[in-house]
mmCIF file of C-alpha atoms and ligand atoms in Angstrom:
data_model
loop_
_atom_site.group_PDB
_atom_site.id
_atom_site.type_symbol
_atom_site.label_atom_id
_atom_site.label_comp_id
_atom_site.label_asym_id
_atom_site.label_seq_id
_atom_site.Cartn_x
_atom_site.Cartn_y
_atom_site.Cartn_z
ATOM 1 C CA UNK A 1 -15.283 -18.748 16.832
ATOM 2 C CA UNK A 2 -19.099 -18.078 16.914
ATOM 3 C CA UNK A 3 -20.778 -21.478 17.788
ATOM 4 C CA UNK A 4 -24.086 -19.937 16.159
ATOM 5 C CA UNK A 5 -25.022 -21.276 12.639
ATOM 6 C CA UNK A 6 -24.957 -17.262 11.977
ATOM 7 C CA UNK A 7 -21.639 -16.230 10.779
ATOM 8 C CA UNK A 8 -20.164 -13.152 12.554
ATOM 9 C CA UNK A 9 -17.696 -10.219 11.186
ATOM 10 C CA UNK A 10 -16.112 -7.275 12.223
ATOM 11 C CA UNK A 11 -15.346 -4.673 10.671
ATOM 12 C CA UNK A 12 -13.273 -1.886 11.027
ATOM 13 C CA UNK A 13 -11.967 1.150 8.827
ATOM 14 C CA UNK A 14 -7.995 2.272 9.446
ATOM 15 C CA UNK A 15 -5.741 4.926 8.487
ATOM 16 C CA UNK A 16 -6.331 8.230 6.922
ATOM 17 C CA UNK A 17 -10.096 8.478 5.840
ATOM 18 C CA UNK A 18 -10.949 8.508 1.988
ATOM 19 C CA UNK A 19 -14.067 8.919 0.553
ATOM 20 C CA UNK A 20 -15.948 5.588 -0.676
ATOM 21 C CA UNK A 21 -15.575 4.358 3.310
ATOM 22 C CA UNK A 22 -19.260 4.805 3.976
ATOM 23 C CA UNK A 23 -20.708 2.873 0.174
ATOM 24 C CA UNK A 24 -17.937 0.285 1.378
ATOM 25 C CA UNK A 25 -19.576 -0.055 4.661
ATOM 26 C CA UNK A 26 -23.006 -0.559 2.910
ATOM 27 C CA UNK A 27 -22.111 -2.902 0.288
ATOM 28 C CA UNK A 28 -20.680 -5.072 2.654
ATOM 29 C CA UNK A 29 -22.991 -4.969 5.288
ATOM 30 C CA UNK A 30 -26.263 -5.135 3.091
ATOM 31 C CA UNK A 31 -24.650 -8.136 1.050
ATOM 32 C CA UNK A 32 -23.265 -9.544 4.242
ATOM 33 C CA UNK A 33 -26.804 -9.470 6.022
ATOM 34 C CA UNK A 34 -29.482 -9.431 3.239
ATOM 35 C CA UNK A 35 -27.455 -12.245 1.046
ATOM 36 C CA UNK A 36 -25.801 -14.282 3.596
ATOM 37 C CA UNK A 37 -27.796 -13.569 6.619
ATOM 38 C CA UNK A 38 -24.659 -12.711 8.569
ATOM 39 C CA UNK A 39 -24.036 -10.447 11.922
ATOM 40 C CA UNK A 40 -21.839 -7.928 12.166
ATOM 41 C CA UNK A 41 -19.810 -5.873 14.991
ATOM 42 C CA UNK A 42 -19.337 -2.862 14.163
ATOM 43 C CA UNK A 43 -15.594 -1.282 15.302
ATOM 44 C CA UNK A 44 -15.049 2.021 16.550
ATOM 45 C CA UNK A 45 -11.852 4.129 15.014
ATOM 46 C CA UNK A 46 -10.259 1.338 13.697
ATOM 47 C CA UNK A 47 -7.514 -0.971 15.426
ATOM 48 C CA UNK A 48 -7.833 1.324 18.499
ATOM 49 C CA UNK A 49 -11.166 0.529 18.927
ATOM 50 C CA UNK A 50 -10.378 -3.083 18.513
ATOM 51 C CA UNK A 51 -7.587 -3.325 21.151
ATOM 52 C CA UNK A 52 -10.068 -1.418 23.374
ATOM 53 C CA UNK A 53 -12.949 -3.359 22.365
ATOM 54 C CA UNK A 54 -15.140 -0.410 21.456
ATOM 55 C CA UNK A 55 -17.508 -1.943 19.134
ATOM 56 C CA UNK A 56 -21.529 -2.713 18.728
ATOM 57 C CA UNK A 57 -23.907 -5.070 16.563
ATOM 58 C CA UNK A 58 -25.115 -3.231 13.828
ATOM 59 C CA UNK A 59 -28.201 -2.708 12.607
ATOM 60 C CA UNK A 60 -29.468 -2.487 8.988
ATOM 61 C CA UNK A 61 -30.657 1.305 9.928
ATOM 62 C CA UNK A 62 -26.653 1.920 10.563
ATOM 63 C CA UNK A 63 -25.440 1.384 7.440
ATOM 64 C CA UNK A 64 -28.745 2.345 5.206
ATOM 65 C CA UNK A 65 -28.841 6.014 3.587
ATOM 66 C CA UNK A 66 -25.139 6.257 3.773
ATOM 67 C CA UNK A 67 -24.039 5.707 0.150
ATOM 68 C CA UNK A 68 -23.216 9.616 -0.483
ATOM 69 C CA UNK A 69 -21.826 10.027 2.381
ATOM 70 C CA UNK A 70 -18.002 11.184 2.851
ATOM 71 C CA UNK A 71 -15.492 9.845 6.138
ATOM 72 C CA UNK A 72 -16.523 6.933 7.471
ATOM 73 C CA UNK A 73 -19.525 6.202 10.030
ATOM 74 C CA UNK A 74 -16.843 4.035 12.142
ATOM 75 C CA UNK A 75 -14.599 6.424 12.746
ATOM 76 C CA UNK A 76 -10.884 5.816 12.127
ATOM 77 C CA UNK A 77 -7.205 6.193 13.830
ATOM 78 C CA UNK A 78 -3.702 5.332 13.032
ATOM 79 C CA UNK A 79 -3.228 3.191 15.927
ATOM 80 C CA UNK A 80 -0.148 0.506 15.097
ATOM 81 C CA UNK A 81 -1.432 -2.463 17.745
ATOM 82 C CA UNK A 82 1.269 -4.685 16.415
ATOM 83 C CA UNK A 83 4.264 -2.422 17.721
ATOM 84 C CA UNK A 84 2.961 -3.314 20.945
ATOM 85 C CA UNK A 85 2.701 -7.156 22.506
ATOM 86 C CA UNK A 86 -0.016 -5.925 24.940
ATOM 87 C CA UNK A 87 -1.984 -4.498 22.351
ATOM 88 C CA UNK A 88 -1.827 -7.403 19.946
ATOM 89 C CA UNK A 89 -3.174 -9.675 23.141
ATOM 90 C CA UNK A 90 -6.169 -7.449 23.547
ATOM 91 C CA UNK A 91 -7.146 -7.218 19.749
ATOM 92 C CA UNK A 92 -6.909 -11.050 19.714
ATOM 93 C CA UNK A 93 -9.143 -11.097 22.868
ATOM 94 C CA UNK A 94 -11.832 -8.801 21.759
ATOM 95 C CA UNK A 95 -12.063 -10.782 18.242
ATOM 96 C CA UNK A 96 -12.866 -13.997 20.485
ATOM 97 C CA UNK A 97 -14.913 -12.323 22.782
ATOM 98 C CA UNK A 98 -17.090 -10.673 20.164
ATOM 99 C CA UNK A 99 -16.870 -14.505 18.691
ATOM 100 C CA UNK A 100 -16.027 -13.157 15.191
ATOM 101 C CA UNK A 101 -15.449 -15.358 12.135
ATOM 102 C CA UNK A 102 -13.550 -12.722 10.264
ATOM 103 C CA UNK A 103 -12.219 -9.115 10.684
ATOM 104 C CA UNK A 104 -12.613 -6.961 7.745
ATOM 105 C CA UNK A 105 -10.256 -3.958 7.552
ATOM 106 C CA UNK A 106 -10.770 -1.239 5.160
ATOM 107 C CA UNK A 107 -7.691 0.740 4.374
ATOM 108 C CA UNK A 108 -4.705 1.779 2.619
ATOM 109 C CA UNK A 109 -1.307 0.293 2.800
ATOM 110 C CA UNK A 110 -1.033 0.177 6.504
ATOM 111 C CA UNK A 111 -3.957 -1.188 7.239
ATOM 112 C CA UNK A 112 -3.346 -4.152 4.621
ATOM 113 C CA UNK A 113 0.059 -4.901 6.219
ATOM 114 C CA UNK A 114 -1.733 -4.677 9.627
ATOM 115 C CA UNK A 115 -4.635 -6.974 8.510
ATOM 116 C CA UNK A 116 -1.712 -9.320 7.439
ATOM 117 C CA UNK A 117 -0.162 -9.386 10.773
ATOM 118 C CA UNK A 118 -3.901 -10.011 12.233
ATOM 119 C CA UNK A 119 -3.530 -12.868 9.585
ATOM 120 C CA UNK A 120 -0.435 -14.200 10.798
ATOM 121 C CA UNK A 121 -1.532 -14.046 14.565
ATOM 122 C CA UNK A 122 -4.087 -16.568 13.437
ATOM 123 C CA UNK A 123 -7.328 -14.659 12.612
ATOM 124 C CA UNK A 124 -9.506 -14.886 9.948
ATOM 125 C CA UNK A 125 -9.201 -11.617 8.076
ATOM 126 C CA UNK A 126 -10.262 -9.637 4.468
ATOM 127 C CA UNK A 127 -8.769 -6.286 3.422
ATOM 128 C CA UNK A 128 -10.433 -3.722 1.396
ATOM 129 C CA UNK A 129 -8.140 -1.001 -0.011
ATOM 130 C CA UNK A 130 -9.176 2.548 0.262
ATOM 131 C CA UNK A 131 -7.017 5.419 -0.216
ATOM 132 C CA UNK A 132 -6.817 8.677 -2.345
ATOM 133 C CA UNK A 133 -3.102 8.335 -2.601
ATOM 134 C CA UNK A 134 -4.062 4.998 -5.063
ATOM 135 C CA UNK A 135 -1.180 3.689 -3.969
ATOM 136 C CA UNK A 136 -2.299 0.434 -2.547
ATOM 137 C CA UNK A 137 -0.146 -2.654 -3.888
ATOM 138 C CA UNK A 138 -2.286 -5.382 -5.719
ATOM 139 C CA UNK A 139 -5.162 -3.338 -7.079
ATOM 140 C CA UNK A 140 -5.213 -1.260 -10.362
ATOM 141 C CA UNK A 141 -7.128 1.734 -8.428
ATOM 142 C CA UNK A 142 -8.549 1.972 -4.699
ATOM 143 C CA UNK A 143 -11.757 3.961 -4.033
ATOM 144 C CA UNK A 144 -11.419 7.989 -2.604
ATOM 145 C CA UNK A 145 -8.857 8.322 -5.442
ATOM 146 C CA UNK A 146 -11.324 9.810 -7.812
ATOM 147 C CA UNK A 147 -12.952 12.124 -5.708
ATOM 148 C CA UNK A 148 -9.986 13.430 -3.955
ATOM 149 C CA UNK A 149 -8.667 13.606 -8.021
ATOM 150 C CA UNK A 150 -11.483 15.888 -8.600
ATOM 151 C CA UNK A 151 -10.952 18.437 -5.966
ATOM 152 C CA UNK A 152 -7.296 18.775 -7.014
ATOM 153 C CA UNK A 153 -7.947 19.177 -10.904
ATOM 154 C CA UNK A 154 -10.541 21.811 -9.789
ATOM 155 C CA UNK A 155 -7.719 23.710 -7.601
ATOM 156 C CA UNK A 156 -5.250 23.614 -10.230
ATOM 157 C CA UNK A 157 -7.862 24.840 -13.046
ATOM 158 C CA UNK A 158 -8.489 27.535 -10.241
ATOM 159 C CA UNK A 159 -4.855 28.053 -9.598
ATOM 160 C CA UNK A 160 -4.216 28.748 -13.354
ATOM 161 C CA UNK A 161 -6.693 31.928 -13.677
ATOM 162 C CA UNK A 162 -5.005 33.193 -10.845
ATOM 163 C CA UNK A 163 -1.477 33.034 -11.872
ATOM 164 C CA UNK A 164 -2.166 34.342 -15.554
ATOM 165 C CA UNK A 165 -3.724 36.941 -14.537
ATOM 166 C CA UNK A 166 -1.194 38.241 -12.162
ATOM 167 C CA UNK A 167 1.954 36.483 -14.253
ATOM 168 C CA UNK A 168 2.876 34.412 -11.367
ATOM 169 C CA UNK A 169 4.087 30.978 -10.465
ATOM 170 C CA UNK A 170 1.614 28.762 -8.499
ATOM 171 C CA UNK A 171 2.908 25.886 -7.214
ATOM 172 C CA UNK A 172 0.114 23.547 -5.699
ATOM 173 C CA UNK A 173 0.793 21.191 -3.292
ATOM 174 C CA UNK A 174 -0.977 17.737 -3.491
ATOM 175 C CA UNK A 175 -1.192 14.481 -1.153
ATOM 176 C CA UNK A 176 0.677 11.652 -1.839
ATOM 177 C CA UNK A 177 3.787 10.675 0.153
ATOM 178 C CA UNK A 178 5.640 7.674 -1.525
ATOM 179 C CA UNK A 179 3.751 7.574 -4.943
ATOM 180 C CA UNK A 180 2.494 10.364 -6.957
ATOM 181 C CA UNK A 181 -0.573 9.412 -8.778
ATOM 182 C CA UNK A 182 -2.907 12.240 -7.505
ATOM 183 C CA UNK A 183 -0.301 14.689 -8.769
ATOM 184 C CA UNK A 184 0.188 13.427 -11.546
ATOM 185 C CA UNK A 185 -3.215 13.004 -12.455
ATOM 186 C CA UNK A 186 -4.587 16.318 -11.451
ATOM 187 C CA UNK A 187 -1.441 17.755 -12.865
ATOM 188 C CA UNK A 188 -1.856 16.174 -16.132
ATOM 189 C CA UNK A 189 -6.074 17.014 -16.193
ATOM 190 C CA UNK A 190 -5.234 20.550 -14.775
ATOM 191 C CA UNK A 191 -2.741 21.130 -17.569
ATOM 192 C CA UNK A 192 0.058 21.652 -15.153
ATOM 193 C CA UNK A 193 3.192 23.274 -16.828
ATOM 194 C CA UNK A 194 5.451 21.027 -14.338
ATOM 195 C CA UNK A 195 4.912 17.787 -12.229
ATOM 196 C CA UNK A 196 6.836 16.786 -9.574
ATOM 197 C CA UNK A 197 6.508 13.346 -8.078
ATOM 198 C CA UNK A 198 8.294 11.205 -5.524
ATOM 199 C CA UNK A 199 9.001 8.830 -7.982
ATOM 200 C CA UNK A 200 10.856 11.506 -10.362
ATOM 201 C CA UNK A 201 13.388 13.442 -8.237
ATOM 202 C CA UNK A 202 13.931 16.254 -9.366
ATOM 203 C CA UNK A 203 16.329 18.921 -10.640
ATOM 204 C CA UNK A 204 15.386 22.418 -10.115
ATOM 205 C CA UNK A 205 17.787 24.087 -12.586
ATOM 206 C CA UNK A 206 15.567 21.751 -15.121
ATOM 207 C CA UNK A 207 12.637 23.413 -13.729
ATOM 208 C CA UNK A 208 13.985 26.628 -13.855
ATOM 209 C CA UNK A 209 14.637 26.075 -17.241
ATOM 210 C CA UNK A 210 11.338 24.978 -18.148
ATOM 211 C CA UNK A 211 9.718 28.092 -16.664
ATOM 212 C CA UNK A 212 12.163 30.348 -18.567
ATOM 213 C CA UNK A 213 11.747 28.823 -21.503
ATOM 214 C CA UNK A 214 7.867 29.339 -21.149
ATOM 215 C CA UNK A 215 8.431 32.797 -20.655
ATOM 216 C CA UNK A 216 10.619 33.430 -23.568
ATOM 217 C CA UNK A 217 7.632 31.847 -25.734
ATOM 218 C CA UNK A 218 5.253 34.205 -24.395
ATOM 219 C CA UNK A 219 3.883 32.775 -21.278
ATOM 220 C CA UNK A 220 4.332 34.940 -18.414
ATOM 221 C CA UNK A 221 2.936 32.641 -15.898
ATOM 222 C CA UNK A 222 3.199 28.965 -14.964
ATOM 223 C CA UNK A 223 1.076 26.205 -12.445
ATOM 224 C CA UNK A 224 3.546 23.442 -10.856
ATOM 225 C CA UNK A 225 2.110 20.807 -9.137
ATOM 226 C CA UNK A 226 4.165 19.048 -6.591
ATOM 227 C CA UNK A 227 3.346 16.234 -4.608
ATOM 228 C CA UNK A 228 3.874 16.169 -0.957
ATOM 229 C CA UNK A 229 6.690 13.849 -1.084
ATOM 230 C CA UNK A 230 8.525 15.360 -3.661
ATOM 231 C CA UNK A 231 12.417 15.076 -3.631
ATOM 232 C CA UNK A 232 15.485 16.615 -5.336
ATOM 233 C CA UNK A 233 18.259 14.410 -6.698
ATOM 234 C CA UNK A 234 20.479 14.779 -4.268
ATOM 235 C CA UNK A 235 17.771 14.140 -1.428
ATOM 236 C CA UNK A 236 16.082 11.386 -2.993
ATOM 237 C CA UNK A 237 19.804 9.237 -2.222
ATOM 238 C CA UNK A 238 19.321 9.815 1.687
ATOM 239 C CA UNK A 239 17.310 7.119 3.641
ATOM 240 C CA UNK A 240 14.032 7.944 5.402
ATOM 241 C CA UNK A 241 15.498 8.931 8.639
ATOM 242 C CA UNK A 242 18.037 11.175 7.572
ATOM 243 C CA UNK A 243 15.717 13.033 5.379
ATOM 244 C CA UNK A 244 13.682 13.659 8.070
ATOM 245 C CA UNK A 245 16.292 14.824 9.877
ATOM 246 C CA UNK A 246 17.824 17.321 7.541
ATOM 247 C CA UNK A 247 13.875 19.102 7.147
ATOM 248 C CA UNK A 248 12.745 18.749 10.768
ATOM 249 C CA UNK A 249 10.438 21.210 11.525
ATOM 250 C CA UNK A 250 11.033 22.708 8.015
ATOM 251 C CA UNK A 251 7.829 23.781 5.679
ATOM 252 C CA UNK A 252 6.696 21.414 3.475
ATOM 253 C CA UNK A 253 7.580 20.363 -0.137
ATOM 254 C CA UNK A 254 6.403 23.263 -2.040
ATOM 255 C CA UNK A 255 7.874 25.863 0.128
ATOM 256 C CA UNK A 256 11.009 24.138 -0.233
ATOM 257 C CA UNK A 257 10.604 24.208 -3.825
ATOM 258 C CA UNK A 258 9.498 28.101 -3.401
ATOM 259 C CA UNK A 259 12.772 28.622 -1.605
ATOM 260 C CA UNK A 260 14.805 26.508 -4.306
ATOM 261 C CA UNK A 261 13.671 28.815 -7.359
ATOM 262 C CA UNK A 262 13.788 31.960 -5.205
ATOM 263 C CA UNK A 263 17.048 30.971 -4.571
ATOM 264 C CA UNK A 264 18.178 31.367 -8.273
ATOM 265 C CA UNK A 265 15.605 33.150 -9.763
ATOM 266 C CA UNK A 266 13.549 36.381 -9.907
ATOM 267 C CA UNK A 267 10.089 34.548 -9.863
ATOM 268 C CA UNK A 268 6.747 35.804 -8.104
ATOM 269 C CA UNK A 269 6.013 32.618 -6.727
ATOM 270 C CA UNK A 270 2.851 31.444 -4.236
ATOM 271 C CA UNK A 271 2.342 28.457 -2.669
ATOM 272 C CA UNK A 272 -0.925 26.777 -1.905
ATOM 273 C CA UNK A 273 -1.272 23.586 -0.174
ATOM 274 C CA UNK A 274 -4.225 21.655 -0.699
ATOM 275 C CA UNK A 275 -4.604 19.299 2.084
ATOM 276 C CA UNK A 276 -7.332 18.038 3.554
ATOM 277 C CA UNK A 277 -9.759 19.214 1.278
ATOM 278 C CA UNK A 278 -8.844 16.408 -0.807
ATOM 279 C CA UNK A 279 -9.529 13.807 1.329
ATOM 280 C CA UNK A 280 -12.998 15.085 2.655
ATOM 281 C CA UNK A 281 -16.395 15.405 0.946
ATOM 282 C CA UNK A 282 -19.126 13.021 -0.679
ATOM 283 C CA UNK A 283 -17.692 10.307 -2.836
ATOM 284 C CA UNK A 284 -18.033 10.914 -6.758
ATOM 285 C CA UNK A 285 -20.194 8.114 -8.367
ATOM 286 C CA UNK A 286 -16.762 5.937 -9.352
ATOM 287 C CA UNK A 287 -16.072 5.913 -5.914
ATOM 288 C CA UNK A 288 -19.452 5.029 -5.218
ATOM 289 C CA UNK A 289 -19.311 2.147 -7.517
ATOM 290 C CA UNK A 290 -16.193 0.941 -6.719
ATOM 291 C CA UNK A 291 -16.644 0.799 -2.659
ATOM 292 C CA UNK A 292 -20.080 -1.021 -3.290
ATOM 293 C CA UNK A 293 -18.315 -3.696 -5.729
ATOM 294 C CA UNK A 294 -15.539 -4.171 -3.198
ATOM 295 C CA UNK A 295 -17.538 -4.399 -0.289
ATOM 296 C CA UNK A 296 -20.061 -7.048 -2.076
ATOM 297 C CA UNK A 297 -17.016 -9.416 -3.214
ATOM 298 C CA UNK A 298 -15.947 -9.003 0.370
ATOM 299 C CA UNK A 299 -19.081 -10.486 1.615
ATOM 300 C CA UNK A 300 -18.939 -13.374 -1.376
ATOM 301 C CA UNK A 301 -15.426 -13.992 0.223
ATOM 302 C CA UNK A 302 -16.937 -14.912 3.837
ATOM 303 C CA UNK A 303 -19.512 -16.546 2.579
ATOM 304 C CA UNK A 304 -17.476 -18.880 0.893
ATOM 305 C CA UNK A 305 -14.871 -19.251 3.987
ATOM 306 C CA UNK A 306 -12.298 -17.571 1.753
ATOM 307 C CA UNK A 307 -9.903 -15.443 4.335
ATOM 308 C CA UNK A 308 -6.649 -14.041 4.034
ATOM 309 C CA UNK A 309 -7.554 -11.973 1.219
ATOM 310 C CA UNK A 310 -7.092 -8.205 -0.290
ATOM 311 C CA UNK A 311 -9.755 -7.540 -2.613
ATOM 312 C CA UNK A 312 -8.799 -5.685 -6.005
ATOM 313 C CA UNK A 313 -9.898 -4.204 -8.759
ATOM 314 C CA UNK A 314 -7.747 -5.617 -12.331
ATOM 315 C CA UNK A 315 -9.050 -4.099 -15.319
ATOM 316 C CA UNK A 316 -13.034 -4.464 -15.349
ATOM 317 C CA UNK A 317 -12.686 -7.492 -12.588
ATOM 318 C CA UNK A 318 -13.051 -7.275 -9.041
ATOM 319 C CA UNK A 319 -11.059 -10.389 -7.869
ATOM 320 C CA UNK A 320 -9.027 -11.185 -4.567
ATOM 321 C CA UNK A 321 -5.365 -11.470 -3.840
ATOM 322 C CA UNK A 322 -3.953 -13.271 -1.025
ATOM 323 C CA UNK A 323 -2.726 -11.220 1.688
ATOM 324 C CA UNK A 324 0.768 -12.471 2.028
ATOM 325 C CA UNK A 325 1.662 -11.715 -1.437
ATOM 326 C CA UNK A 326 0.805 -7.641 -1.810
ATOM 327 C CA UNK A 327 1.055 -6.617 1.984
ATOM 328 C CA UNK A 328 3.958 -4.636 3.031
ATOM 329 C CA UNK A 329 4.527 -3.059 -0.536
ATOM 330 C CA UNK A 330 3.727 0.054 -2.664
ATOM 331 C CA UNK A 331 2.161 0.733 -5.758
ATOM 332 C CA UNK A 332 4.375 3.896 -7.219
ATOM 333 C CA UNK A 333 3.692 5.337 -10.812
ATOM 334 C CA UNK A 334 6.157 3.046 -13.092
ATOM 335 C CA UNK A 335 9.037 5.139 -14.816
ATOM 336 C CA UNK A 336 7.453 4.117 -18.123
ATOM 337 C CA UNK A 337 3.870 5.174 -17.376
ATOM 338 C CA UNK A 338 1.833 5.968 -20.135
ATOM 339 C CA UNK A 339 0.589 9.047 -18.761
ATOM 340 C CA UNK A 340 4.115 10.237 -17.973
ATOM 341 C CA UNK A 341 5.141 9.527 -21.323
ATOM 342 C CA UNK A 342 1.997 11.327 -23.218
ATOM 343 C CA UNK A 343 2.198 14.190 -20.758
ATOM 344 C CA UNK A 344 6.068 14.895 -21.665
ATOM 345 C CA UNK A 345 4.895 14.668 -25.576
ATOM 346 C CA UNK A 346 2.012 17.585 -24.551
ATOM 347 C CA UNK A 347 5.060 19.368 -23.500
ATOM 348 C CA UNK A 348 4.749 18.984 -19.453
ATOM 349 C CA UNK A 349 8.108 18.954 -17.780
ATOM 350 C CA UNK A 350 8.742 16.822 -15.055
ATOM 351 C CA UNK A 351 11.865 18.292 -13.352
ATOM 352 C CA UNK A 352 14.280 15.456 -14.165
HETATM 353 O O1 F6P B 401 -4.740 9.546 3.021
HETATM 354 C C1 F6P B 401 -3.292 9.383 2.666
HETATM 355 C C2 F6P B 401 -2.889 10.740 2.913
HETATM 356 O O2 F6P B 401 -3.577 11.350 2.445
HETATM 357 C C3 F6P B 401 -1.450 10.758 2.488
HETATM 358 O O3 F6P B 401 -1.297 11.586 1.279
HETATM 359 C C4 F6P B 401 -0.761 11.651 3.610
HETATM 360 O O4 F6P B 401 0.545 12.053 3.627
HETATM 361 C C5 F6P B 401 -1.576 11.336 4.589
HETATM 362 O O5 F6P B 401 -2.608 10.991 4.539
HETATM 363 C C6 F6P B 401 -1.845 12.506 5.907
HETATM 364 O O6 F6P B 401 -2.623 11.721 6.632
HETATM 365 P P1 F6P B 401 -2.855 12.608 8.072
HETATM 366 O O7 F6P B 401 -2.521 13.949 8.492
HETATM 367 O O8 F6P B 401 -4.047 12.272 8.657
HETATM 368 O O9 F6P B 401 -1.819 11.201 8.956
#
């Protein structure tokens, strides 16, 4: 515990980066220091830096002028300290050495889970949700999603013009391993002809049927949007380990789909894996806004001494949910989601 009257918190960003991390850091640090007079230890490279004791007191100039910047000024890593007892000891040691009153963890599902482990280990924690996948459980929206959606939709638009010119089938692979929010939304916004997401396992003969129907009706090209975590109906029955073993060293979802189509039809197909361009770049205004709201909520929670929460958007409200209720879960696209229903009505196929 920090014995002086001034509250001091540590802040880290963990997991894959997402546009909006810097606005969130700025929001929480400004509110915490200017409004509540707190001190801030900026921890480098997520949980790795916490374990290794790499942190420093932040000055206002550190978190000023960063609202428009992509990535994270603190750096990030995919460190999983709770797999190793020694690392957990070091993490707790550094929390105490820096005399923190709270640890603020900005990150996705994995970070939410690790924040909860920290809570169980006796630390005061607050989690702030970010991810381009929008799969953090407990919040309607995480920041990062809207920026990635813009990049992915722009790519689907671009693929349309080249697909139409060459009368080809263009397959765009979009990030999202366990949840297909980004593929679904960019597919709908970009007018994709087939959208394949992890939540709806696909049957390649149904995909073929849809492509053939389009050709028969005069549309000589198609754009397919596939999430990186998409699986066939048969593969969806495999557990995680068996699936990984089956496709070890093999190309990603879009290439699998291309091979499956080639095996059953004479299609001229091309693949475009969007990859990390979806995660990079300057956050769009919505993400800057949401990140700022989440950050200032985090500061308010600390000022009130409310620890052990994950900040969340619920409708138009910024709320806080107990970490123990939300950690370890994934927010997938529900089967009856309105957007799936309306896309189907508008002629988009899902391969099911
Ligand atoms: O940020 C989430 C995510 O983009 C997933 O969609 C993707 O599977 C993963 O990150 C890949 O990230 P990395 O290569 O950094 O581990």
